[in-house]
XYZ file of C-alpha atoms in Angstrom:
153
model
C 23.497 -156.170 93.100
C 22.398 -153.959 95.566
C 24.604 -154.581 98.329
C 27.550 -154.022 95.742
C 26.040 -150.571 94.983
C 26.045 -149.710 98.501
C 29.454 -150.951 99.114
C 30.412 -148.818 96.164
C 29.018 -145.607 97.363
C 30.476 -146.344 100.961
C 34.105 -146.961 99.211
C 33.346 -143.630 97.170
C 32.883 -141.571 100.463
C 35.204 -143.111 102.360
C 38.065 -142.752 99.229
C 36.385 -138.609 98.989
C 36.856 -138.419 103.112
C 40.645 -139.667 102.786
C 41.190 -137.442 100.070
C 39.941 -133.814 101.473
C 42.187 -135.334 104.856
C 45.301 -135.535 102.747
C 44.624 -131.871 101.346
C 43.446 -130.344 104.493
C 47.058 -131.941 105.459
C 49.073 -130.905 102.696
C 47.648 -127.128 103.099
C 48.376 -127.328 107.010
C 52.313 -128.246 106.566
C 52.506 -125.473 104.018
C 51.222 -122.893 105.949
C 53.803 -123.733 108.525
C 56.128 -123.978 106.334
C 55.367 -120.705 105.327
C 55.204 -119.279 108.875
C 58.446 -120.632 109.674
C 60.042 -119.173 107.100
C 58.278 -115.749 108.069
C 60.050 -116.423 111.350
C 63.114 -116.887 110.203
C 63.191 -113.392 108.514
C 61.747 -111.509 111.631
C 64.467 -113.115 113.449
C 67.115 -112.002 110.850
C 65.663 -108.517 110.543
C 65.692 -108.166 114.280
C 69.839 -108.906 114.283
C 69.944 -106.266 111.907
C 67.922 -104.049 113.620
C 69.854 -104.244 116.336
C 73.323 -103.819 115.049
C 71.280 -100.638 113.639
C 71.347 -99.803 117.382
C 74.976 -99.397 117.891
C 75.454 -96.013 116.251
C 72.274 -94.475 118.707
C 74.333 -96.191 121.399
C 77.511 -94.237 119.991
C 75.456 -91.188 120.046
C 74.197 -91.333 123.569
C 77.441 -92.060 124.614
C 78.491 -88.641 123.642
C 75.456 -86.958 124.563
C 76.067 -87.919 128.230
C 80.100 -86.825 127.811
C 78.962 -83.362 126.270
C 76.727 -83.156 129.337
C 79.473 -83.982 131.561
C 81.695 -81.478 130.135
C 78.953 -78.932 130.477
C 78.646 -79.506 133.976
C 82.309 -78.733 134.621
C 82.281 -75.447 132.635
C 79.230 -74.515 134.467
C 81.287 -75.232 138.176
C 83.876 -73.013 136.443
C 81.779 -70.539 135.588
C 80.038 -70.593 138.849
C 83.621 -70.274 140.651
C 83.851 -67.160 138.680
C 80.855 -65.489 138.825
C 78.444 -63.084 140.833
C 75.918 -63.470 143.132
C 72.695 -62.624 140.541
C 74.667 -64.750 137.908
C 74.495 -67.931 140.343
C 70.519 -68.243 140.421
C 70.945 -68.501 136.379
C 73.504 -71.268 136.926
C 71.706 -73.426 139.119
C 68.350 -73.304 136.776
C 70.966 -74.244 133.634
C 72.571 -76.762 136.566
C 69.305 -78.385 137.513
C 68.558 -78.549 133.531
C 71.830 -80.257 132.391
C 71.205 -82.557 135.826
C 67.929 -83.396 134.468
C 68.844 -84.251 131.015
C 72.058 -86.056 132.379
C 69.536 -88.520 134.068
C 67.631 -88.676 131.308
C 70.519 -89.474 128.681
C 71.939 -91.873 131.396
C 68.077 -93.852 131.430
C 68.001 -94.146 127.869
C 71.522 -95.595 127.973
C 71.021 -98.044 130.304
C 67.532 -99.353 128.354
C 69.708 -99.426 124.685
C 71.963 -101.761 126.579
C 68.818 -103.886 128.051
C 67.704 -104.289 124.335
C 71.205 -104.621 122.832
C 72.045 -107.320 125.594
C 68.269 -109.185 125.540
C 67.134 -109.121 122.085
C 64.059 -111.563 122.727
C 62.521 -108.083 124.553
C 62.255 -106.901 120.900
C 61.267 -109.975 119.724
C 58.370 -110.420 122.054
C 57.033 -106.669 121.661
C 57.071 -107.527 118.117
C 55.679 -110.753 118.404
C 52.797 -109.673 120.936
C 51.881 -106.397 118.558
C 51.880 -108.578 115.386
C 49.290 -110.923 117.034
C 47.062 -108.397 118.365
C 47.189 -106.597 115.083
C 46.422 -110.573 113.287
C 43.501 -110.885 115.864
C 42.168 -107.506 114.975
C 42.053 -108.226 111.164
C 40.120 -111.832 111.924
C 37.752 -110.551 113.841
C 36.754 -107.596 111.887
C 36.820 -110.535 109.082
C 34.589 -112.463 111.335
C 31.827 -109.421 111.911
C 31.791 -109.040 108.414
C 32.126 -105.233 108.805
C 34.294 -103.012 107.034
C 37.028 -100.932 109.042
C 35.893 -97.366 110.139
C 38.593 -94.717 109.780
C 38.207 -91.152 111.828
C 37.626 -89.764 108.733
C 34.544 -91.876 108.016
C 33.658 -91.453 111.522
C 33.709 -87.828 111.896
C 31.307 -87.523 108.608
């Protein structure tokens, strides 16, 4: 009679262990089902995100022709002016050069991200797990988040 308690409390466990496997399962293949599905709404938001991009594309576009058309008034002007006008002209020059470079930079990066979208998706991916690691280990020290605020009283 004994043995057959024994062999009853061993089936017990053993019947408890396969249980708490099959849930610890079950709640494993819905949190990635969940995270999948979180993925697949980054990944959409990011295509929308960056057909958002075409009108700042548009825009830079005609920032760099107004520059260029700036440039050619200012060789105009130049062609027609005096001698204490020129130094004035080549500061506004070296100014419209400057932001000429600077428009042509940012053009050249909009088409990096427009033509590699995974560059967004990886800055986004990389930022949203530090941020994740933050959270679990302030969860982990148990310690509640100081602001600046909080800090500076």
């Amino acid at each position: 009679m004994q043995a057959n308690a024994v062999f009853s409390v061993f089936k017990n466990l053993f019947m408890a262990f396969f249980n708490a496997t099959l849930i610890l399962i079950a709640v494993c293949l819905w949190f990635a089902w969940e995270v999948s599905g979180s993925l697949n709404s980054v990944v959409t938001q990011f295509g929308q995100r960056l057909v958002s991009l075409e009108p700042v594309r548009g825009d830079v576009r005609a920032l760099t022709d107004e520059i260029a058309g700036l440039r050619e008034e200012l060789s105009v002007l130049r062609q027609n002016s005096q001698e204490h006008d020129l130094e004035a002209l080549q500061r506004v020059q070296s100014k419209i050069t400057s932001l000429g470079e600077q428009a042509s930079v940012t053009f050249e990066n909009l088409n990096t991200l427009t033509a590699q979208p995974e560059i967004l998706i990886d800055y986004a991916i990389d930022s949203t797990s530090l941020a994740i690691k933050r959270g679990l280990q302030d969860v982990m020290q148990c310690q509640p988040e100081i602001t600046e605020s909080k800090a500076k009283d």
